[in-house]
Coordinates of C-alpha atoms and ligand atoms in Angstrom, one line a residue:
X497 CA 0.0 0.0 0.0
X498 CA 1.2 3.3 -0.9
X499 CA 1.2 6.6 1.0
X500 CA -2.3 7.5 2.0
X501 CA -3.6 4.1 0.5
X502 CA -6.7 2.7 2.2
X503 CA -7.5 -0.5 3.7
X504 CA -10.6 -2.0 5.4
X505 CA -9.6 -2.2 8.9
X506 CA -6.7 0.1 9.3
X507 CA -7.5 3.8 10.4
X508 CA -5.7 5.8 7.5
X509 CA -4.2 8.9 8.0
X510 CA -3.3 11.3 5.5
X511 CA 0.3 12.4 5.0
X512 CA 0.8 15.7 6.9
X513 CA -2.2 15.3 9.0
X514 CA -1.5 16.7 12.5
X515 CA 1.8 18.2 11.2
X516 CA 1.9 21.1 13.6
X517 CA 2.0 19.6 16.8
X518 CA 5.1 21.1 17.9
X519 CA 3.9 23.6 20.3
X520 CA 6.4 26.5 19.5
X521 CA 5.6 26.1 15.8
X522 CA 1.9 25.9 16.0
X523 CA 1.0 29.2 17.4
X524 CA -1.4 30.9 15.0
X525 CA -1.7 27.4 13.2
X526 CA -5.1 26.0 12.6
X527 CA -7.3 23.6 14.6
X528 CA -4.8 20.8 13.4
X529 CA -2.8 21.6 16.4
X530 CA -5.5 20.5 18.9
X531 CA -4.5 17.2 20.6
X532 CA -6.8 14.2 19.8
X533 CA -8.7 13.1 22.9
X534 CA -10.0 9.7 23.6
X535 CA -9.0 6.4 24.9
X536 CA -5.4 5.5 24.0
X537 CA -3.8 2.0 24.4
X538 CA -0.1 2.0 24.3
X539 CA 1.2 -1.6 23.5
X540 CA 5.0 -2.4 24.4
X541 CA 6.0 -5.6 22.7
X542 CA 9.1 -7.2 23.9
X543 CA 8.1 -5.7 27.3
X544 CA 10.6 -7.8 29.3
X545 CA 13.6 -6.9 27.2
X546 CA 16.3 -4.3 27.8
X547 CA 15.0 -1.7 25.5
X548 CA 11.6 -1.7 27.0
X549 CA 12.9 -1.5 30.5
X550 CA 15.7 0.9 30.1
X551 CA 14.1 3.2 27.5
X552 CA 10.5 2.8 26.5
X553 CA 8.7 2.5 30.1
X554 CA 10.8 5.2 31.5
X555 CA 10.1 7.5 28.6
X556 CA 6.2 6.6 29.1
X557 CA 6.8 7.2 32.7
X558 CA 8.1 10.9 32.2
X559 CA 5.5 11.6 29.9
X560 CA 2.9 10.3 32.5
X561 CA 4.5 12.5 35.2
X562 CA 4.3 15.6 32.9
X563 CA 0.7 15.0 32.5
X564 CA 0.8 13.8 28.6
X565 CA -0.7 10.3 29.7
X566 CA -3.8 10.9 31.5
X567 CA -5.1 7.9 33.7
X568 CA -8.6 8.7 32.7
X569 CA -8.0 7.6 29.1
X570 CA -4.5 5.8 28.8
X571 CA -3.7 2.1 29.6
X572 CA -0.4 0.5 29.0
X573 CA 0.0 -3.0 27.9
X574 CA 3.4 -5.2 28.1
X575 CA 3.4 -8.0 25.7
X576 CA 6.2 -10.8 25.8
X577 CA 6.7 -14.5 25.8
X578 CA 7.9 -14.6 29.4
X579 CA 5.1 -15.9 31.5
X580 CA 4.7 -13.5 34.4
X581 CA 2.0 -11.6 36.1
X582 CA 1.1 -7.9 35.9
X583 CA 3.1 -7.2 39.1
X584 CA 6.0 -9.4 37.9
X585 CA 6.4 -7.0 35.1
X586 CA 5.9 -3.9 37.2
X587 CA 8.7 -5.1 39.5
X588 CA 10.8 -5.5 36.5
X589 CA 10.3 -1.8 35.4
X590 CA 10.2 -0.1 38.8
X591 CA 14.0 0.1 39.2
X592 CA 14.4 2.0 36.0
X593 CA 11.8 4.7 37.1
X594 CA 13.8 5.7 39.8
X595 CA 15.3 9.2 38.3
X596 CA 13.1 11.2 40.7
X597 CA 14.0 13.0 43.5
X598 CA 13.5 10.2 46.3
X599 CA 10.5 12.0 47.7
X600 CA 7.3 10.1 48.5
X601 CA 5.5 11.9 45.9
X602 CA 7.9 10.5 43.6
X603 CA 7.1 6.9 44.8
X604 CA 3.4 7.4 44.6
X605 CA 3.9 8.7 41.1
X606 CA 5.8 5.6 40.3
X607 CA 3.1 3.1 41.9
X608 CA 0.3 5.1 40.2
X609 CA 2.1 4.8 36.9
X610 CA 2.7 1.3 37.4
X611 CA -1.0 0.5 37.9
X612 CA -1.9 1.6 34.6
X613 CA 0.4 -1.4 33.2
X614 CA -1.1 -4.8 32.3
X615 CA 0.6 -7.7 31.1
X616 CA 0.1 -10.0 28.6
X617 CA 1.9 -13.0 27.7
X618 CA 2.0 -14.7 24.2
X619 CA 4.2 -15.8 21.3
X620 CA 5.1 -13.5 18.5
X621 CA 3.9 -15.5 15.8
X622 CA 0.8 -17.5 16.7
X623 CA -2.8 -15.8 17.1
X624 CA -3.9 -16.8 20.6
X625 CA -1.8 -14.3 22.5
X626 CA -2.7 -11.3 19.7
X627 CA -6.5 -12.3 20.4
X628 CA -6.0 -12.3 24.1
X629 CA -4.3 -8.7 23.7
X630 CA -7.1 -7.5 21.5
X631 CA -9.5 -8.6 24.2
X632 CA -7.7 -6.7 26.9
X633 CA -7.3 -3.5 24.7
X634 CA -11.1 -3.8 24.0
X635 CA -11.9 -4.2 27.8
X636 CA -10.0 -1.3 28.6
X637 CA -12.0 0.6 26.0
X638 CA -15.3 -0.3 27.1
X639 CA -14.2 0.5 30.7
X640 CA -13.6 4.2 29.4
X641 CA -17.0 4.1 28.0
X642 CA -15.4 4.0 24.6
X643 CA -16.9 1.8 22.1
X644 CA -15.0 -1.4 21.5
X645 CA -12.3 -1.0 18.5
X646 CA -12.6 2.6 18.9
X647 CA -9.4 3.6 20.6
X648 CA -6.1 4.7 19.6
X649 CA -3.8 2.1 19.4
X650 CA 0.0 2.4 19.7
X651 CA 2.1 -0.5 19.1
X652 CA 5.9 -0.2 20.1
X653 CA 8.1 -3.1 19.0
X654 CA 11.1 -3.2 21.4
X655 CA 11.7 -6.3 19.5
X656 CA 14.6 -7.7 17.3
X657 CA 13.7 -6.9 13.5
X658 CA 13.4 -10.5 12.8
X659 CA 10.0 -10.8 14.2
X660 CA 8.8 -7.6 12.8
X661 CA 6.6 -9.2 9.8
X662 CA 5.4 -12.0 11.8
X663 CA 4.4 -9.4 14.8
X664 CA 3.0 -6.7 12.2
X665 CA 1.1 -9.6 10.6
X666 CA -0.7 -10.6 13.8
X667 CA -1.3 -7.0 14.7
X668 CA -2.9 -6.4 11.5
X669 CA -4.9 -9.4 11.5
X670 CA -6.1 -9.5 15.3
X671 CA -5.3 -6.0 17.1
X672 CA -6.4 -3.3 14.7
X673 CA -8.7 -0.5 16.0
X674 CA -11.7 0.0 13.8
X675 CA -10.9 3.1 11.6
X676 CA -14.8 3.4 10.9
X677 CA -15.2 4.2 14.7
X678 CA -12.4 6.6 14.8
X679 CA -9.1 6.6 16.5
X680 CA -6.1 4.9 14.8
X681 CA -3.4 2.1 14.9
X682 CA 0.5 3.2 14.8
X683 CA 3.5 0.8 14.7
X684 CA 6.8 2.1 16.2
X685 CA 9.9 0.3 14.9
X686 CA 13.6 0.5 15.9
X687 CA 16.8 0.1 14.0
X688 CA 18.4 -2.1 12.9
X689 CA 16.0 -2.1 9.8
X690 CA 17.7 -4.8 7.7
X691 CA 21.7 -5.0 7.3
X692 CA 21.9 -3.5 3.6
X693 CA 19.9 -2.0 0.8
X694 CA 18.2 -5.5 -0.1
X695 CA 17.4 -6.7 3.2
X696 CA 15.9 -3.6 4.2
X697 CA 14.1 -3.1 1.3
X698 CA 12.5 -6.8 2.1
X699 CA 11.6 -5.6 5.6
X700 CA 10.0 -2.5 4.0
X701 CA 8.0 -4.1 1.7
X702 CA 6.7 -6.9 4.2
X703 CA 5.6 -3.8 6.4
X704 CA 4.3 -2.2 3.6
X705 CA 1.9 -4.6 2.6
X706 CA 0.5 -4.5 6.2
X707 CA 0.5 -0.9 7.2
X708 CA 0.5 2.4 5.2
X709 CA 3.7 4.6 5.5
X710 CA 1.6 7.1 7.9
X711 CA 1.0 4.5 10.2
X712 CA 4.8 3.5 10.6
X713 CA 7.1 5.2 12.7
X714 CA 10.7 4.4 12.3
X715 CA 12.7 5.7 15.4
X716 CA 16.1 7.0 15.1
X717 CA 16.4 8.4 18.6
X718 CA 19.2 11.0 17.4
X719 CA 16.4 12.7 16.1
X720 CA 14.9 13.1 19.3
X721 CA 18.0 14.8 20.9
X722 CA 17.5 18.4 21.8
X723 CA 20.5 20.0 19.7
X724 CA 19.2 17.9 16.9
X725 CA 15.9 19.3 16.8
X726 CA 17.5 22.5 17.2
X727 CA 19.2 22.4 13.7
X728 CA 16.5 23.6 11.6
X729 CA 15.7 26.5 13.7
X730 CA 19.5 27.6 14.0
X731 CA 19.9 27.1 10.2
X732 CA 16.9 28.6 9.0
X733 CA 15.5 31.2 11.5
X734 CA 18.9 33.0 11.8
X735 CA 20.1 35.5 9.4
X736 CA 23.9 34.7 10.6
X737 CA 24.0 31.4 9.2
X738 CA 22.1 31.8 6.0
X739 CA 24.7 33.2 3.6
X740 CA 27.6 31.5 5.5
X741 CA 26.3 27.8 5.2
X742 CA 27.8 26.7 2.0
X743 CA 31.0 25.7 0.1
X744 CA 32.3 29.4 -0.5
X745 CA 32.6 29.8 3.4
X746 CA 32.7 26.2 5.0
X747 CA 36.0 24.2 4.5
X748 CA 34.7 20.8 6.0
X749 CA 32.2 19.4 8.5
X750 CA 32.7 16.7 10.9
X751 CA 29.9 14.7 12.6
X752 CA 31.5 12.7 15.4
X753 CA 30.3 10.0 17.9
X754 CA 32.5 8.8 20.4
X755 CA 32.0 6.4 23.2
X756 CA 34.6 5.7 26.2
X757 CA 33.3 2.0 26.6
X758 CA 33.3 -1.0 24.3
X759 CA 30.6 -3.3 23.2
X760 CA 30.3 -5.3 26.6
X761 CA 27.1 -7.2 27.1
X762 CA 26.2 -6.4 23.5
X763 CA 29.1 -8.1 21.4
X764 CA 26.9 -10.7 19.9
X765 CA 24.5 -8.2 18.1
X766 CA 27.4 -5.8 17.5
X767 CA 29.6 -8.1 15.9
X768 CA 26.9 -8.6 13.2
X769 CA 26.3 -5.3 12.5
X770 CA 29.4 -3.2 13.2
X771 CA 29.9 0.5 14.1
X772 CA 28.6 1.8 10.4
X773 CA 25.4 -0.1 10.8
X774 CA 25.1 0.7 14.3
X775 CA 25.8 4.4 14.3
X776 CA 26.8 6.0 10.9
X777 CA 24.4 4.8 8.6
X778 CA 21.5 6.1 10.8
X779 CA 22.3 8.3 13.4
X780 CA 25.0 10.2 12.0
X781 CA 23.6 10.5 8.5
X782 CA 20.2 11.9 9.9
X783 CA 22.3 14.6 11.5
X784 CA 24.1 15.0 8.3
X785 CA 20.8 15.5 6.4
X786 CA 19.7 18.2 8.8
X787 CA 23.1 20.0 8.4
X788 CA 23.1 19.6 4.6
X789 CA 19.6 20.0 3.6
X790 CA 17.9 22.9 1.6
X791 CA 15.3 24.9 3.4
X792 CA 11.9 23.1 3.3
X793 CA 8.9 24.8 1.7
X794 CA 7.2 24.5 5.3
X795 CA 7.6 22.6 8.6
X796 CA 5.3 19.8 7.4
X797 CA 6.9 16.6 8.1
X798 CA 6.6 15.7 4.3
X799 CA 8.4 18.6 3.2
X800 CA 11.2 18.2 5.8
X801 CA 11.6 14.6 4.7
X802 CA 11.6 15.5 1.0
X803 CA 14.7 17.8 1.5
X804 CA 16.3 15.1 3.6
X805 CA 15.9 12.6 0.9
X806 CA 17.2 15.0 -1.7
X807 CA 20.5 15.1 0.4
X808 CA 20.8 11.4 0.5
X809 CA 20.4 11.1 -3.1
X810 CA 23.2 13.7 -3.7
X811 CA 25.7 11.9 -1.9
X812 CA 28.5 10.3 -4.2
X813 CA 29.9 6.7 -3.9
X814 CA 32.3 6.4 -1.1
X815 CA 35.8 6.0 -2.1
X816 CA 38.2 3.4 -0.2
X817 CA 40.8 5.9 0.1
X818 CA 38.5 8.1 2.3
X819 CA 37.8 5.4 4.8
X820 CA 39.7 4.4 7.8
X821 CA 38.1 1.4 9.7
X822 CA 39.6 0.4 13.4
X823 CA 38.8 -2.4 15.9
X824 CA 39.9 -1.9 19.4
X825 CA 42.4 -4.5 21.0
X826 CA 40.6 -6.9 23.0
X827 CA 37.2 -6.6 21.3
X828 CA 37.7 -10.3 20.4
X829 CA 38.1 -11.5 23.8
X830 CA 34.3 -11.2 24.3
X831 CA 32.9 -14.9 24.1
X832 CA 30.0 -13.7 22.0
X833 CA 32.3 -12.2 19.2
X834 CA 33.7 -14.2 16.8
X835 CA 37.6 -15.1 17.0
X836 CA 38.4 -13.8 13.4
X837 CA 36.0 -11.1 13.5
X838 CA 36.5 -8.3 10.7
X839 CA 34.0 -6.1 12.4
X840 CA 34.8 -2.4 12.8
X841 CA 34.3 -0.8 16.1
X842 CA 35.6 2.5 14.6
X843 CA 35.4 4.2 11.2
X844 CA 36.2 7.6 9.7
X845 CA 34.3 7.9 6.4
X846 CA 34.2 11.0 4.3
X847 CA 31.1 11.6 2.3
X848 CA 30.8 14.2 -0.4
X849 CA 27.5 15.7 -1.5
X850 CA 27.2 16.6 -5.3
X851 CA 25.1 19.7 -5.3
X852 CA 25.6 23.4 -5.6
X853 CA 26.0 24.2 -2.0
X854 CA 28.4 21.6 -1.0
X855 CA 30.4 20.5 -3.9
X856 CA 34.2 19.9 -2.6
X857 CA 33.1 20.1 1.2
X858 CA 33.9 16.9 2.8
X859 CA 31.3 15.6 5.3
X860 CA 33.8 13.8 8.0
X861 CA 31.4 11.0 9.5
X862 CA 33.3 9.6 12.7
X863 CA 32.2 6.8 15.1
X864 CA 34.1 4.6 17.6
X865 CA 33.6 2.5 20.6
X866 CA 36.1 2.3 23.4
X867 CA 37.8 5.8 22.7
X868 CA 39.2 8.4 25.0
X869 CA 36.0 10.3 25.6
X870 CA 32.2 10.1 25.3
X871 CA 30.7 12.9 23.0
X872 CA 28.7 13.5 19.9
X873 CA 29.4 16.6 18.2
X874 CA 28.9 18.5 14.8
X875 CA 32.0 20.7 14.1
X876 CA 31.7 23.3 11.1
X877 CA 35.1 24.5 10.1
X878 CA 35.3 27.6 8.1
X879 CA 37.7 28.6 5.6
X880 CA 40.8 30.8 6.1
X881 CA 40.3 34.6 6.3
X882 CA 41.4 36.0 2.7
X883 CA 44.0 38.7 2.8
X884 CA 44.8 37.8 6.4
X885 CA 46.4 40.8 8.3
X886 CA 46.2 39.5 12.0
X887 CA 47.8 36.0 11.6
X888 CA 44.5 34.5 12.0
X889 CA 45.6 31.5 10.4
X890 CA 48.2 30.9 13.3
X891 CA 45.3 31.1 15.8
X892 CA 43.2 28.5 14.2
X893 CA 40.2 28.7 12.0
X894 CA 36.5 29.6 12.7
X895 CA 34.6 27.0 13.8
X896 CA 31.0 26.4 14.9
X897 CA 30.4 23.4 17.2
X898 CA 27.3 21.8 18.0
X899 CA 27.8 19.7 21.0
X900 CA 25.0 17.2 21.0
X901 CA 26.0 15.4 24.2
X902 CA 27.2 15.5 27.0
X903 CA 26.8 19.1 28.1
X904 CA 24.5 20.3 25.4
X905 CA 26.1 23.5 23.9
X906 CA 27.0 25.5 20.8
X907 CA 30.0 27.4 20.5
X908 CA 31.7 29.3 18.0
X909 CA 35.4 29.5 18.0
X910 CA 36.7 33.0 16.8
X911 CA 39.7 35.2 16.9
X912 CA 39.8 38.3 19.2
X913 CA 42.0 40.8 20.4
X914 CA 43.6 39.5 23.6
X915 CA 42.6 41.9 26.4
X916 CA 45.5 44.1 27.4
X917 CA 47.8 46.7 26.2
X918 CA 49.3 44.6 23.4
X919 CA 47.5 44.3 20.0
X920 CA 47.7 40.7 19.8
X921 CA 45.1 38.1 19.0
X922 CA 43.7 35.0 20.7
X923 CA 41.2 32.5 20.2
X924 CA 38.1 32.6 22.1
X925 CA 34.3 31.7 21.7
X926 CA 30.8 32.6 21.9
X927 CA 29.3 30.0 23.9
X928 CA 25.8 28.9 24.6
X929 CA 26.0 26.2 27.2
X930 CA 22.5 25.0 27.7
X931 CA 22.8 24.0 31.4
X932 CA 24.0 27.7 32.3
X933 CA 21.6 29.5 29.7
X934 CA 18.5 27.5 30.6
X935 CA 18.9 26.7 34.3
X936 CA 16.2 24.7 35.9
X937 CA 14.9 23.5 32.3
X938 CA 14.9 19.9 32.1
X939 CA 15.7 18.5 28.6
X940 CA 13.5 15.9 27.7
X941 CA 15.1 12.2 26.9
X942 CA 15.0 11.5 23.1
X943 CA 12.7 8.8 23.6
X944 CA 10.1 10.7 25.6
X945 CA 10.0 13.3 22.7
X946 CA 9.5 10.7 19.9
X947 CA 6.8 8.8 21.7
X948 CA 4.9 11.9 22.4
X949 CA 5.3 12.5 18.6
X950 CA 3.7 9.1 17.7
X951 CA 0.8 9.8 19.9
X952 CA 0.4 13.2 18.4
X953 CA 0.8 11.8 14.8
X954 CA 3.8 14.0 14.0
X955 CA 6.3 12.3 11.8
X956 CA 8.7 14.9 11.1
X957 CA 11.4 13.2 13.4
X958 CA 10.9 9.6 12.0
X959 CA 12.8 7.9 9.2
X960 CA 10.5 7.7 5.8
X961 CA 10.8 4.6 4.0
X962 CA 12.6 6.2 0.9
X963 CA 15.1 8.0 3.3
X964 CA 15.9 4.5 4.7
X965 CA 16.6 3.1 1.3
X966 CA 18.5 6.2 0.2
X967 CA 20.8 5.9 3.3
X968 CA 21.3 2.3 2.7
X969 CA 22.1 3.0 -0.8
X970 CA 25.0 5.0 0.2
X971 CA 26.8 2.4 2.6
X972 CA 25.8 -0.8 1.3
X973 CA 28.7 -1.3 -1.4
X974 CA 31.1 -0.2 1.5
X975 CA 29.6 -2.6 3.8
X976 CA 29.6 -5.7 1.3
X977 CA 33.5 -5.0 0.9
X978 CA 33.9 -5.1 4.6
X979 CA 31.8 -8.1 4.9
X980 CA 33.6 -9.9 2.4
X981 CA 36.9 -9.0 4.2
X982 CA 38.3 -6.9 1.3
X983 CA 38.8 -4.1 3.7
X984 CA 40.3 -4.7 7.3
X985 CA 40.1 -2.7 10.3
X986 CA 43.3 -1.5 12.0
X987 CA 43.8 -2.2 15.7
X988 CA 43.8 0.6 18.2
X989 CA 44.1 0.7 21.7
X990 CA 41.0 0.9 24.2
X991 CA 41.0 4.5 25.5
X992 CA 43.0 6.1 22.7
X993 CA 41.9 8.4 19.8
X994 CA 41.4 5.3 17.4
X995 CA 43.8 4.6 14.7
X996 CA 46.4 7.5 13.7
X997 CA 45.3 6.9 10.4
X998 CA 41.8 8.3 11.0
X999 CA 43.7 11.7 12.1
X1000 CA 45.8 11.4 8.9
X1001 CA 42.6 11.0 6.6
X1002 CA 41.0 14.1 8.7
X1003 CA 43.7 16.2 7.7
X1004 CA 44.0 14.9 4.3
X1005 CA 40.4 16.0 3.8
X1006 CA 41.1 19.4 4.9
X1007 CA 40.7 19.6 8.6
X1008 CA 42.9 21.9 10.4
X1009 CA 43.3 21.3 14.2
X1010 CA 43.7 24.1 16.7
X1011 CA 46.5 23.9 18.9
X1012 CA 46.7 25.5 22.1
X1013 CA 42.9 26.1 22.5
X1014 CA 40.4 24.1 24.3
X1015 CA 36.7 24.8 24.8
X1016 CA 35.9 24.2 28.5
X1017 CA 32.2 24.0 29.1
X1018 CA 31.4 26.6 31.5
X1019 CA 30.5 25.4 35.4
X1020 CA 27.7 27.0 37.1
Ligands
BG6_546 C1 22.3 3.1 19.9 C2 23.6 2.0 19.5 O1 21.5 3.3 19.0 O2 22.9 4.4 20.2 C3 24.5 2.0 20.7 O3 23.0 1.0 19.1 C4 24.8 3.4 21.2 O4 25.8 1.2 20.2 C5 23.7 4.3 21.3 O5 25.6 3.2 22.4 C6 24.4 5.5 21.5 O6 23.1 6.6 22.1 P1 23.2 7.8 23.1 O7 21.8 8.4 23.0 O8 23.9 7.2 24.3 O9 24.4 8.5 22.3

């Protein structure tokens, strides 16, 4: 079924419906910004797994705490194979909801929230469990004085993608809301969406036969991070950036993800995927799209996603000379990792965008595990000042850095006069550090925000099917060369910067490191 196609039992949503949900963008907009009301059933499939416990339920709890999930209309169902009671599931979750202030009101909140959760046990590929689940949802709807089958039904698949097709089929056959009674059915899925272009396309085709694209929410949690969400505002609401954001002024752009721990506990999964599939092809590429895209016609999700797809389609084939792979020493000691694993735990890959704005500007994507620090940032390095009279070059280039995490911030590195009697120059920065500037403001967790978007029907921060395809098209040839052992990762020491060859590639791509200057996040 294509976009906006119809089906007999599914609630069909037209693309762009409910587009203006984001409060700050919705001012003065039409009635679409009014939230839907009525019975809401949230079903977490894979409820006893790690993702559900660590991310999905805590995110639902935060939404509940902030009043976005009203006990008068919401019920949460956990579904998994494990045979446990409602309390059994609640006990498993409780410990992960403890980010409160330890007060009695917090524990009351936790207890009230847990009472909203019911557990249903069943397999992922037979109908009994799903019939039972549907019965439980219907009972909830009736108890809320709604008509059976009339609710909003949100299915969150906190499951391995291998079971997506069978689970989706079961939902489609047994658990849909009845569109003629209002409401909707939506499905949330997590990466990895396939391992390469053809497996991803297979998966998309299978899901596409069961649900319309507007019903499918492909989560990339980087799109829920505060500073990633800020990118469009920053780029298109500020006159500063408009004339500078192009090949005439920008020399190179780095998008970096570093973690200071290895793959402990996840070796089995990771070894099958590697750092490019785990981080670069999705999280970093999504960030690249927002950094590089043209201004969308409007803030409607489809307009934004149209522009993102165009960027992806303009990326040139990756050249092997512009790739450095690494694997940290000791990675293979993990018993779940194969002894002759060729899987990279580190990669630097230069992407080149063939369009009028970016021709010649390298986008350096860098991601690694077991490195010397943990951070994610976008580093935009500007060209040297022409006709320089202040020896600016010696100071280092202008850079605009967006620190996604930790210590969310954006800062501009610039050359200024060194304070004092001498006329000499120094590197300094204009600094917008969130903790300092927005004291007392809690930055929402990515999952929290994205789940709220799914309830509101806003697909802006979710990956569309053609986006996913274009993303796999970029990386599949390289991934196949690695899988076939034609490219080998270089060894690096855990706790280091990664292979030195990666720094050499960075320099070759044009990045000029600033010496003698380091940005220190301001303390409160
Ligand atoms: C996940 C990856 O998608 O993102 C993990 O599978 C990685 O390997 C994680 O650790 C990083 O997320 P965050 O939000 O901590 O940067």
